[in-house]
Short mmCIF file of C-alpha atoms in Angstrom, two decimals:
data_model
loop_
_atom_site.label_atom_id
_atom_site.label_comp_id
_atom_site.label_asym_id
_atom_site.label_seq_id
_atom_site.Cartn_x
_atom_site.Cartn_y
_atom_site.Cartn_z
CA UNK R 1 118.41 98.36 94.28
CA UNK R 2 117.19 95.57 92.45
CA UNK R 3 113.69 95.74 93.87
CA UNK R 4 113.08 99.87 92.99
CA UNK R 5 113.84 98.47 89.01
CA UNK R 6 111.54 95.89 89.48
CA UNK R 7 108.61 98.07 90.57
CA UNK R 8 110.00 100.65 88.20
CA UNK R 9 109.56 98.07 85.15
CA UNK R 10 106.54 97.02 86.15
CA UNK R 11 105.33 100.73 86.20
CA UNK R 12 104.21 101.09 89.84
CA UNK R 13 104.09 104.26 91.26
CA UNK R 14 106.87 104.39 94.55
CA UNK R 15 108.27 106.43 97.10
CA UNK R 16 112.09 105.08 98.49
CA UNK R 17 113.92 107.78 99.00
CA UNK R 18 114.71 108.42 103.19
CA UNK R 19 112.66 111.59 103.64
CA UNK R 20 109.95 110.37 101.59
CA UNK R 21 108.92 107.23 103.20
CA UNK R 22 110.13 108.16 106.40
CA UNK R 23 106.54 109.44 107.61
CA UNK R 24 105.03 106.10 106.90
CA UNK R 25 106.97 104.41 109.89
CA UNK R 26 104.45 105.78 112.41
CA UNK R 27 100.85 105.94 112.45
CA UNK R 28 98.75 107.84 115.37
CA UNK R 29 100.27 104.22 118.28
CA UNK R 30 102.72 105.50 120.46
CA UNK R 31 106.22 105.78 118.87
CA UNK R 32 108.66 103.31 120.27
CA UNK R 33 112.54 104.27 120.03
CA UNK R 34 113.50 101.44 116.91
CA UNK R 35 111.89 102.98 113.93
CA UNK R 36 111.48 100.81 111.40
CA UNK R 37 111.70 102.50 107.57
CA UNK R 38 109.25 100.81 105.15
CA UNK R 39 112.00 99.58 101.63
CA UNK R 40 110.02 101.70 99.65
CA UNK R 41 106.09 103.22 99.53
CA UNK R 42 103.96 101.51 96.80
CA UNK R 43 101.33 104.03 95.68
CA UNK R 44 98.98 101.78 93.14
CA UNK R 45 96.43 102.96 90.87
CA UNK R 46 94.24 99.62 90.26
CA UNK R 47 93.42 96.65 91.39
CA UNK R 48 95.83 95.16 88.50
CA UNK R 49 98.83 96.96 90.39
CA UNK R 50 98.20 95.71 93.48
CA UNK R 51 98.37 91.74 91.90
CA UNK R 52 102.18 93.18 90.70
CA UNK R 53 102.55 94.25 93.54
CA UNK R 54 101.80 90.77 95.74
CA UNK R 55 104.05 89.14 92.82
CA UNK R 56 107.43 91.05 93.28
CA UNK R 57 106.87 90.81 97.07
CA UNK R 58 106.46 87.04 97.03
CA UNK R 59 109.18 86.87 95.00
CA UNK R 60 111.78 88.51 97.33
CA UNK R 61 109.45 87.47 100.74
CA UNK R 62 108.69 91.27 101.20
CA UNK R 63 106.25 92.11 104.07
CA UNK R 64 103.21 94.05 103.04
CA UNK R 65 101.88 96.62 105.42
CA UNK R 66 98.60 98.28 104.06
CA UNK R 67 97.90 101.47 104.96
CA UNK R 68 94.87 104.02 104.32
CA UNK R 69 95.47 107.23 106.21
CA UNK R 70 97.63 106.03 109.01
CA UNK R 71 95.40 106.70 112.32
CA UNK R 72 95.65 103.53 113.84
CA UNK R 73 96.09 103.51 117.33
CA UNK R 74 97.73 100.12 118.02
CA UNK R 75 100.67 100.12 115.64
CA UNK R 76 98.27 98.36 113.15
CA UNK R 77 99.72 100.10 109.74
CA UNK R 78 103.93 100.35 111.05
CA UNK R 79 106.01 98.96 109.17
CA UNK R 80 108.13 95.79 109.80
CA UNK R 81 111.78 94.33 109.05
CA UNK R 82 111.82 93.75 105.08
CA UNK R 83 108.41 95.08 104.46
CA UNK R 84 107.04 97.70 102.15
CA UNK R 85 103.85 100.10 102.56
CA UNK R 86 100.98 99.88 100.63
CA UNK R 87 99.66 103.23 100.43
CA UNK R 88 96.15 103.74 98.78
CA UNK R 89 95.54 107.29 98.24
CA UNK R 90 95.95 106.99 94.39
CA UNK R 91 93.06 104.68 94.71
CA UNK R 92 90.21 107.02 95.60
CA UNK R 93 87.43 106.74 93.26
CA UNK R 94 83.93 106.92 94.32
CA UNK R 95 83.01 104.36 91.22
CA UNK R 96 78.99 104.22 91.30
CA UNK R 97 76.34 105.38 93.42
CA UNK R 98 72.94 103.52 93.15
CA UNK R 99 70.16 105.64 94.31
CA UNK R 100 67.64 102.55 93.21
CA UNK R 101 70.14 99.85 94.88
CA UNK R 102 70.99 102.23 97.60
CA UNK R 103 74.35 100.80 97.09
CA UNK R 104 77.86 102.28 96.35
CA UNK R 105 80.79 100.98 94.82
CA UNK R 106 84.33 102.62 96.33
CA UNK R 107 87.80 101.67 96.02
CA UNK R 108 89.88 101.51 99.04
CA UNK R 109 90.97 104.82 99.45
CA UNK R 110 87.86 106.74 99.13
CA UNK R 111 87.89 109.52 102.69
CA UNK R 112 84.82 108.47 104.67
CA UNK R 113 83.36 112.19 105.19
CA UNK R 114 83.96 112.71 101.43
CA UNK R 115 81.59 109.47 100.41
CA UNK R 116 78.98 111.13 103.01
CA UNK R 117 79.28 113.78 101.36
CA UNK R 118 78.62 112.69 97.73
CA UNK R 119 75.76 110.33 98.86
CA UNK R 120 74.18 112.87 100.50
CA UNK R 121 73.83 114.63 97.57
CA UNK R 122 71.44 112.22 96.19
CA UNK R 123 69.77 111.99 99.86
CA UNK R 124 71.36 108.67 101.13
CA UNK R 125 73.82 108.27 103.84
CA UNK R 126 76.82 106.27 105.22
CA UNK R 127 76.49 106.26 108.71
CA UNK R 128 79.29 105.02 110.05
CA UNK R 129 81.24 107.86 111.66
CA UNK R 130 84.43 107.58 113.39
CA UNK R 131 86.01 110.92 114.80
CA UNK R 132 88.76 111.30 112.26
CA UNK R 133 86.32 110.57 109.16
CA UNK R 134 87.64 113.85 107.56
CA UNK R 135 91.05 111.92 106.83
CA UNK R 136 89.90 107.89 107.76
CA UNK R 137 89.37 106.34 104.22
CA UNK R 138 86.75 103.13 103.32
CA UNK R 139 89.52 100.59 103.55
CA UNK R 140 90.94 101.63 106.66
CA UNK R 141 87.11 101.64 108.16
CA UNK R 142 86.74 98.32 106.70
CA UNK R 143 90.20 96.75 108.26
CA UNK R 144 88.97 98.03 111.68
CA UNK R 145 85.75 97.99 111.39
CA UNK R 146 85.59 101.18 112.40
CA UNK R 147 82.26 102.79 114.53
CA UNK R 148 81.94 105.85 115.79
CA UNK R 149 79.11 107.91 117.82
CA UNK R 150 75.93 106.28 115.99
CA UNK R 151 76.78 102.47 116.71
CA UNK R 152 74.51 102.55 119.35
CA UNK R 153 71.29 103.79 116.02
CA UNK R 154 73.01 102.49 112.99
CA UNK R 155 75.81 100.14 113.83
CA UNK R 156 79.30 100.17 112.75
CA UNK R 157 81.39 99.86 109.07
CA UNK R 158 80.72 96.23 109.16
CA UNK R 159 76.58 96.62 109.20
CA UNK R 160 77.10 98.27 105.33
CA UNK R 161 79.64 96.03 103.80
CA UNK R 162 77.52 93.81 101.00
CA UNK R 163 80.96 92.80 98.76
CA UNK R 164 84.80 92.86 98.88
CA UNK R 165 87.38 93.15 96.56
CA UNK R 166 90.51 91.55 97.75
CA UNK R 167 93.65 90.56 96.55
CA UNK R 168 94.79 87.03 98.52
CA UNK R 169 98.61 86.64 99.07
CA UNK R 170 98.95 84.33 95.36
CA UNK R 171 98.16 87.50 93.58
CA UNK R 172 94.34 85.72 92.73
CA UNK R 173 91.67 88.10 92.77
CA UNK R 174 88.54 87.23 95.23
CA UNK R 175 85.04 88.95 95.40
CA UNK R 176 84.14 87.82 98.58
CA UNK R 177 79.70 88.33 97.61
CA UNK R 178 77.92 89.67 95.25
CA UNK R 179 76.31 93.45 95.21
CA UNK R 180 72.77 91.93 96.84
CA UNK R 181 71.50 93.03 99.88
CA UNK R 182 70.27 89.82 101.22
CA UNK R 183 73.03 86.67 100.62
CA UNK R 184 72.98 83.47 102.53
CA UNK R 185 74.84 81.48 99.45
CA UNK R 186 77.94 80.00 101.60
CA UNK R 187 80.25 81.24 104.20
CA UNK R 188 80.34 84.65 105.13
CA UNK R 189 83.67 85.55 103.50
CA UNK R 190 82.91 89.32 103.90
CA UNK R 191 82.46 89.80 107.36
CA UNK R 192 85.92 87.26 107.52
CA UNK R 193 87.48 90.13 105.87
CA UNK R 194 85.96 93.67 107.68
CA UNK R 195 88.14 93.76 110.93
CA UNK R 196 90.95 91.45 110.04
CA UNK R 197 93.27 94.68 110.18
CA UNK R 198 94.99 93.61 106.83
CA UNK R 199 96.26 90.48 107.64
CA UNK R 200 94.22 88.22 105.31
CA UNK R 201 94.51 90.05 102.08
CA UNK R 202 94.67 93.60 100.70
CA UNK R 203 90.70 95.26 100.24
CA UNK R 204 90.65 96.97 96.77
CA UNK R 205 87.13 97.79 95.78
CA UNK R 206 83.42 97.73 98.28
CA UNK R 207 80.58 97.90 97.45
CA UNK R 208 78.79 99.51 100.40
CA UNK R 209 74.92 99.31 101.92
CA UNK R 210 73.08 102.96 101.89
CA UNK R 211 69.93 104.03 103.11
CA UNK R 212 67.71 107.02 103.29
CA UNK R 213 69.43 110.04 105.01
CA UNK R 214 67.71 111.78 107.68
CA UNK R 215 65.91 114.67 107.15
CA UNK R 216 67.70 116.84 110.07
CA UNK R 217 69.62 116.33 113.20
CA UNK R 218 69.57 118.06 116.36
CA UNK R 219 72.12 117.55 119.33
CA UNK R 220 71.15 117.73 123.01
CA UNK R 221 74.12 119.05 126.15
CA UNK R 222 73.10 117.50 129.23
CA UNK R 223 74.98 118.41 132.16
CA UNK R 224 75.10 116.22 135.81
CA UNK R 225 76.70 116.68 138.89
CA UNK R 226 78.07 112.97 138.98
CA UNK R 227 78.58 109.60 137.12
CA UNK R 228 75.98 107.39 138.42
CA UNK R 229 73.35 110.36 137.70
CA UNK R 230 74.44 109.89 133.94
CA UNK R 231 74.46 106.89 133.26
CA UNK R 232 71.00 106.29 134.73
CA UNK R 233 70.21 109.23 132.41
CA UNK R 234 71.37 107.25 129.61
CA UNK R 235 68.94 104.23 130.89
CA UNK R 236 66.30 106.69 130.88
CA UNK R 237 67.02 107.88 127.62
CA UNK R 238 66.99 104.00 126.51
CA UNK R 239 64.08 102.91 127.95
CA UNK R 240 61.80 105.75 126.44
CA UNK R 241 62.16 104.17 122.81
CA UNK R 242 63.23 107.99 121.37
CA UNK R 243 66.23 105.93 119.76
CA UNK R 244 68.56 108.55 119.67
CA UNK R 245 71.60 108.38 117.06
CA UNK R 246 73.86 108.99 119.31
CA UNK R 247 74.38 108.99 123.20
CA UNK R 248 78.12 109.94 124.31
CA UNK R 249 79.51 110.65 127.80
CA UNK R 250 82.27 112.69 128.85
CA UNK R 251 84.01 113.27 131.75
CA UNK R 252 84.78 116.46 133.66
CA UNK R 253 88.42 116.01 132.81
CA UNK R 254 87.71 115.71 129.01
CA UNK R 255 85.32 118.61 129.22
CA UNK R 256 87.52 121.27 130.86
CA UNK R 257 90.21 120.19 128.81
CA UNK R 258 88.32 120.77 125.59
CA UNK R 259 86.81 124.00 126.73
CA UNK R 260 90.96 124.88 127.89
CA UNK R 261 92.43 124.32 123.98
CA UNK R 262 89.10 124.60 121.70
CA UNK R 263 86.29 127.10 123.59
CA UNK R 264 83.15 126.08 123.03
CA UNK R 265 81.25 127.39 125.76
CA UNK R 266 81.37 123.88 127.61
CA UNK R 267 80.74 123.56 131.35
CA UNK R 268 82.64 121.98 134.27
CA UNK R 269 80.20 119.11 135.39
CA UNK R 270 81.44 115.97 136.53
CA UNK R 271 79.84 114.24 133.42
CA UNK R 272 78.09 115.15 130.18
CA UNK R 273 75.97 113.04 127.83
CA UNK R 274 75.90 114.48 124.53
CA UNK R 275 72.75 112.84 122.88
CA UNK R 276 71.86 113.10 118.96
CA UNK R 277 68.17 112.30 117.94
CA UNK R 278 67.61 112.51 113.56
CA UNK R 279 64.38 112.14 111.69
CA UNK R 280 62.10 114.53 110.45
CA UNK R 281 62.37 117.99 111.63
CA UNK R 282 58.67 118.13 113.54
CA UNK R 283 58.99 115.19 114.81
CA UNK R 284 62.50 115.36 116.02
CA UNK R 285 61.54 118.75 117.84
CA UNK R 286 58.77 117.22 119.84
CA UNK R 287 61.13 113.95 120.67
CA UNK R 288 63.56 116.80 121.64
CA UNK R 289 60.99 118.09 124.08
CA UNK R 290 60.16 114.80 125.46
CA UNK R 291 64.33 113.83 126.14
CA UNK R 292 64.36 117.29 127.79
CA UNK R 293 61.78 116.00 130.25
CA UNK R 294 63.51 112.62 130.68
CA UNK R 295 66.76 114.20 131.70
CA UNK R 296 65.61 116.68 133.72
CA UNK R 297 63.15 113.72 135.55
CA UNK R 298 67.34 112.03 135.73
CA UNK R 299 68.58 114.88 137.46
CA UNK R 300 70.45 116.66 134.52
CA UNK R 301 71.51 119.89 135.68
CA UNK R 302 71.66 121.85 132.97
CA UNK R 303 70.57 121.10 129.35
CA UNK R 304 71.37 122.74 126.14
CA UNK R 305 69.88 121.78 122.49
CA UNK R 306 71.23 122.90 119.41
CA UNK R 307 68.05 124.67 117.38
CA UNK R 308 70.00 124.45 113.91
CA UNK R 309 73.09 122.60 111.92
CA UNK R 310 75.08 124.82 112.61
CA UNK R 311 74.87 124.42 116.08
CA UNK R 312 74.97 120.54 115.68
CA UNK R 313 78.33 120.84 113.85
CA UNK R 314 79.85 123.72 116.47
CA UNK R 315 79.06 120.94 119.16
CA UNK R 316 80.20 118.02 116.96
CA UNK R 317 83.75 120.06 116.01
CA UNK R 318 84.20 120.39 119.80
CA UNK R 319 83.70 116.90 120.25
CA UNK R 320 85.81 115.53 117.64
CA UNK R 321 88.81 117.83 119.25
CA UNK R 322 88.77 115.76 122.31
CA UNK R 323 92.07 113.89 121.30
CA UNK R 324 94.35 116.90 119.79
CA UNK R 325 93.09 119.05 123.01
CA UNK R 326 94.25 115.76 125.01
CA UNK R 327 97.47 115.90 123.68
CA UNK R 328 98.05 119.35 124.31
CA UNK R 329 98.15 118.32 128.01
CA UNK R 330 101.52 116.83 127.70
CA UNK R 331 103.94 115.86 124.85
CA UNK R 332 102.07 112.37 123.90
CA UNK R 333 98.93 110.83 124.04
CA UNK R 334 97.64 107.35 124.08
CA UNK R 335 93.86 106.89 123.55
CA UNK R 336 92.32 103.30 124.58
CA UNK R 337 89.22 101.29 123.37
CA UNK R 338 87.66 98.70 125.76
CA UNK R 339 83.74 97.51 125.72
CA UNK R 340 81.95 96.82 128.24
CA UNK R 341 78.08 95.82 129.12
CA UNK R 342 76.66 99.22 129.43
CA UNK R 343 75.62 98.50 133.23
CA UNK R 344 79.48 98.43 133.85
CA UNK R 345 79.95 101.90 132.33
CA UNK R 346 80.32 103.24 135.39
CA UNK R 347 81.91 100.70 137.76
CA UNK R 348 84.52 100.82 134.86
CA UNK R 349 85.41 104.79 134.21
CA UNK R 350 85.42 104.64 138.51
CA UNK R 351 88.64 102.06 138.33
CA UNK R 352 90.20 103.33 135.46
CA UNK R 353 90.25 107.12 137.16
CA UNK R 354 91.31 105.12 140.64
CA UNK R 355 93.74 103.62 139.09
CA UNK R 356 95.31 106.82 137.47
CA UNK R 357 95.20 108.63 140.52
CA UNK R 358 96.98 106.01 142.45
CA UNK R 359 99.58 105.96 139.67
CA UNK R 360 99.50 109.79 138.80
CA UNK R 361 98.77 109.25 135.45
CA UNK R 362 96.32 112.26 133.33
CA UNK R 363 93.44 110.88 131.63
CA UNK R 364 90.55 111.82 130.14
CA UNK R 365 87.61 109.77 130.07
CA UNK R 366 84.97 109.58 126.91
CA UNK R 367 82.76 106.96 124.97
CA UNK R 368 79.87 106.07 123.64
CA UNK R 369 77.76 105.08 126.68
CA UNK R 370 74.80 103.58 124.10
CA UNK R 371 76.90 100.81 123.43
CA UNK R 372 79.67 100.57 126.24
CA UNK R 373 82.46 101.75 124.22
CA UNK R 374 84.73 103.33 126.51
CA UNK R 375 87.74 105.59 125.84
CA UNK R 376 90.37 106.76 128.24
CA UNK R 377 92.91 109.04 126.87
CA UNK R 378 95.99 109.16 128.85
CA UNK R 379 98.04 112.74 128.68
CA UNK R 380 101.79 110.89 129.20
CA UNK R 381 105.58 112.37 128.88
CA UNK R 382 107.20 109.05 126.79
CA UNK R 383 110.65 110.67 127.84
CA UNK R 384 109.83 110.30 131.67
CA UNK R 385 110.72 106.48 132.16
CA UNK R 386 108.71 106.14 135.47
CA UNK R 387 106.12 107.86 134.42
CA UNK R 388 106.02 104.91 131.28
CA UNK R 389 106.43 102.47 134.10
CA UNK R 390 103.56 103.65 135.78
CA UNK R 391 101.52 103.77 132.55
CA UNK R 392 102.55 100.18 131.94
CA UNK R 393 100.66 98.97 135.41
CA UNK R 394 97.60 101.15 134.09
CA UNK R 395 97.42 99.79 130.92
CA UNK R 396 97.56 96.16 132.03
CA UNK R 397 94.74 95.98 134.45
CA UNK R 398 92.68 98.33 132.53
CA UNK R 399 92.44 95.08 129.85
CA UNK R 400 92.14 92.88 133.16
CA UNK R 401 89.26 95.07 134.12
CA UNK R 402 87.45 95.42 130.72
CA UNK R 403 87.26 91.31 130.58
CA UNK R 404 86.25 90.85 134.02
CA UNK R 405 83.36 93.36 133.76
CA UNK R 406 82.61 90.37 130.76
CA UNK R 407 83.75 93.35 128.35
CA UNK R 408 86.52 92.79 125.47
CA UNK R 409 89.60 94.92 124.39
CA UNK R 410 88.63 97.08 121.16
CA UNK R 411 85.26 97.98 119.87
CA UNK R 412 86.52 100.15 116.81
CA UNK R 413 90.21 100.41 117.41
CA UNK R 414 91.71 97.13 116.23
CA UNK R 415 94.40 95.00 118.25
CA UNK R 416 97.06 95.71 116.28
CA UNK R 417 100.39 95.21 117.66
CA UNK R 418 99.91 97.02 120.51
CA UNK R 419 97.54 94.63 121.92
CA UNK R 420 98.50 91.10 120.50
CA UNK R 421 99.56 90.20 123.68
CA UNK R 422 96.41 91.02 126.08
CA UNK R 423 94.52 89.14 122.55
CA UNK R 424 94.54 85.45 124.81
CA UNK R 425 92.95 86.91 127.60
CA UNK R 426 89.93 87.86 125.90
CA UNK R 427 88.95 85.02 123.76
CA UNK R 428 87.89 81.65 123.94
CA UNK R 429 90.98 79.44 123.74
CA UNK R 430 89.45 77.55 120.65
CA UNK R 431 88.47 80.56 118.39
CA UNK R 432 92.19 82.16 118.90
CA UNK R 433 93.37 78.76 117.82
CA UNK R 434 91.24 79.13 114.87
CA UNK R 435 91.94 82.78 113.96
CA UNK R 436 95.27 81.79 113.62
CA UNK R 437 94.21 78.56 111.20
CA UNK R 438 91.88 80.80 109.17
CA UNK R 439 95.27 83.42 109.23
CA UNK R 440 97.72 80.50 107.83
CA UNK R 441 94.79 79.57 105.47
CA UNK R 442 94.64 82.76 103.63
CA UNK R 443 98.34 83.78 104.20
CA UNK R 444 100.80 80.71 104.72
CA UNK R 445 103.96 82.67 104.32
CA UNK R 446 102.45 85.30 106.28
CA UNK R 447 103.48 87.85 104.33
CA UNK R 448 100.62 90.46 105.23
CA UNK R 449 100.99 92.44 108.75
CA UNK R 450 103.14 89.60 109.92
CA UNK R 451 103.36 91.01 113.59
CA UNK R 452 99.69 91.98 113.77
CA UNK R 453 97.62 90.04 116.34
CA UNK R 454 99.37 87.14 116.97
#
């Protein structure tokens, strides 16, 4: 094939043999029955073969599907008719890390629990967190804008992008700030970039915000005998000013169905909030002692605080497991991502399990309840057509529901191509008019994640 020779000459590194780039045709969506085989796997090395790249795919009006570690959940890495993947794992180098900038520089590929790792060593931290951070790498975080647990404390991936690296769809090379921490000078061409899911240009190099890491961490089980007793629990928790890191509800379905495939001595209550307060150690245990009054004062049934890291991380593993344990349940699993104002937590998890019932379809209900971020996980058989039917109905009016509780459709998933078209119903009419200006601006011939979005 002309094309292989071409990337051949121009000594990129490629995969475009069958078996080899048949894994990148899925990522972690639901599969759909007309796979779609990338032409070949690009596997670059530098920003410089990522510009040859863009050339000999404008050139032949190749697609170009970027991909990190491939856990998107709405389709938002698959490949498309004509396209090839992108695939940056030869591109992890951690390049600097400025203890007196509290900066780091990364290319694109870097894992997200390895940088926390290495910046911890010189007592800094990354704090975004989303579940999969052992395998989600810095670019991937940045196209999605990924979250996690300690939004509701720290924010998400977007809060510690300073600069970008990008390479626009003419091959031209753009650093979208400079490595300051304060920049007003013109638009904000960074935060353009962090959540646009690849469609504006492919994300090379960031440089990346630090700050201090905590001294210690302790985790906090609190166990209720309903919703509503929960949630006010989390209000509680709010209104005392301990600013926990993290404040995450489960359901009882999620929690038996944890303790079921990964034991970890959890507890069949109807809810659970799972609350993580860091600092210094002293003063975290005496904040600890205070939250225990608070949620006992809510009507917490049973509480349990982890005295050590260890016990942190055996409560964290078990919490992370929530989606393999899910999808243990049945031969697939979707998981969702809607937002919604934190007083419609509950009003919210109540429909979605009403509706599920009504359409016998398994989910299990968790999120982080400091910031409204609410995911069902639905246990489905994709072989069992009316089941899928019956999903279908579910799926649809849980969007309707998230937008009429004035919520939105992802807070760290992405749209993707799995929710393009619910993308109308939850923006003004005038800014999805101008996404999709700002997306022919950057992209005329639309030749990044053509099918993404819009």
């Amino acid at each position: 094939m002309k094309i292989i020779d071409e990337f051949k000459k121009a000594e990129i590194e490629i995969l475009y043999e069958k078996a080899d780039v048949y894994p990148y045709a899925f990522d972690t969506a639901p599969m759909k029955e007309d796979v779609i085989l990338p032409l070949l796997v690009a596997l670059p090395n530098s920003t410089e073969d990522v510009q040859k790249i863009v050339s000999i795919c404008k050139k032949h009006n190749l697609k170009i599907i970027s991909r990190g570690a491939g856990t998107c959940h709405t389709s938002g890495c698959k490949p498309v008719q004509g396209s090839i993947v992108v695939h940056f794992s030869k591109m992890n180098k951690i390049l600097e890390i400025n203890k007196e900038n509290l900066t780091a520089i990364v290319e694109s590929g870097v894992i997200v629990g390895q940088l926390q790792s290495e910046v911890g060593r010189f007592g800094l931290f990354f704090p975004p967190d989303p579940s999969n951070l052992k395998v989600s790498t810095i670019g991937g975080a940045i196209a999605l804008s990924s979250g996690g647990a300690r939004a509701f404390k720290y924010g998400t991936t977007k809060d510690y992008i300073i600069n970008l690296e990008v390479v626009l769809a003419d091959g031209t090379i753009m650093q979208t700030a400079k490595n300051v921490a304060k920049n007003v000078t013109g638009y904000n061409l960074t935060q353009l970039f962090v959540g646009s899911e690849g469609t504006l240009g492919i994300i090379t190099k960031a440089t990346l915000k630090l700050i201090p890491k905590p001294e210690s961490t302790l985790v906090t089980m609190a166990y209720f005998n309903s919703l509503n007793e929960a949630a006010n629990g989390v209000n509680n928790v709010i209104d005392s000013l301990l600013q926990p890191s993290t404040i995450d509800l489960l359901d009882k379905n999620t929690i038996e169905t944890i303790e079921k495939f990964n034991p970890s001595g959890w507890l069949p209550y109807e809810a659970m909030l799972l609350i993580e307060l860091d600092g210094n150690l002293d003063e975290i245990k005496a904040k600890n002692e205070k939250l225990k009054e608070i949620l006992l004062k809510s009507n917490a049934d049973k509480i349990i605080q982890a005295s050590d890291e260890m016990e942190n991380e055996k409560i964290w593993n078990a919490r992370r497991s929530a989606f393999a344990c899910t999808a243990k349940l049945k031969p697939n699993v979707v998981t969702e991502d809607v937002v919604v104002p934190r007083d419609k937590i509950v009003p919210l998890i109540k429909e979605i399990k009403k509706l599920c019932d009504d359409n016998k379809i398994t989910v299990c209900i968790m999120g982080h309840a400091g910031d409204g971020n609410i995911h069902p996980n639905f246990a489905l058989d994709f072989s069992d057509k009316e089941e899928m039917k019956r999903f279908k109905k579910v799926k649809d009016k849980l969007f309707e529901l998230a937008v009429e509780m004035q919520g939105t459709l992802s807070g760290e998933h992405g749209i993707g191509s799995e929710k393009k078209q619910y993308l109308d119903l939850a923006l003004d009419k005038t800014s999805y008019l101008y996404m999709k200006k700002i997306k022919e601006i950057f992209d005329k011939d639309n030749i990044f994640n053509p099918e993404l979005m819009f």
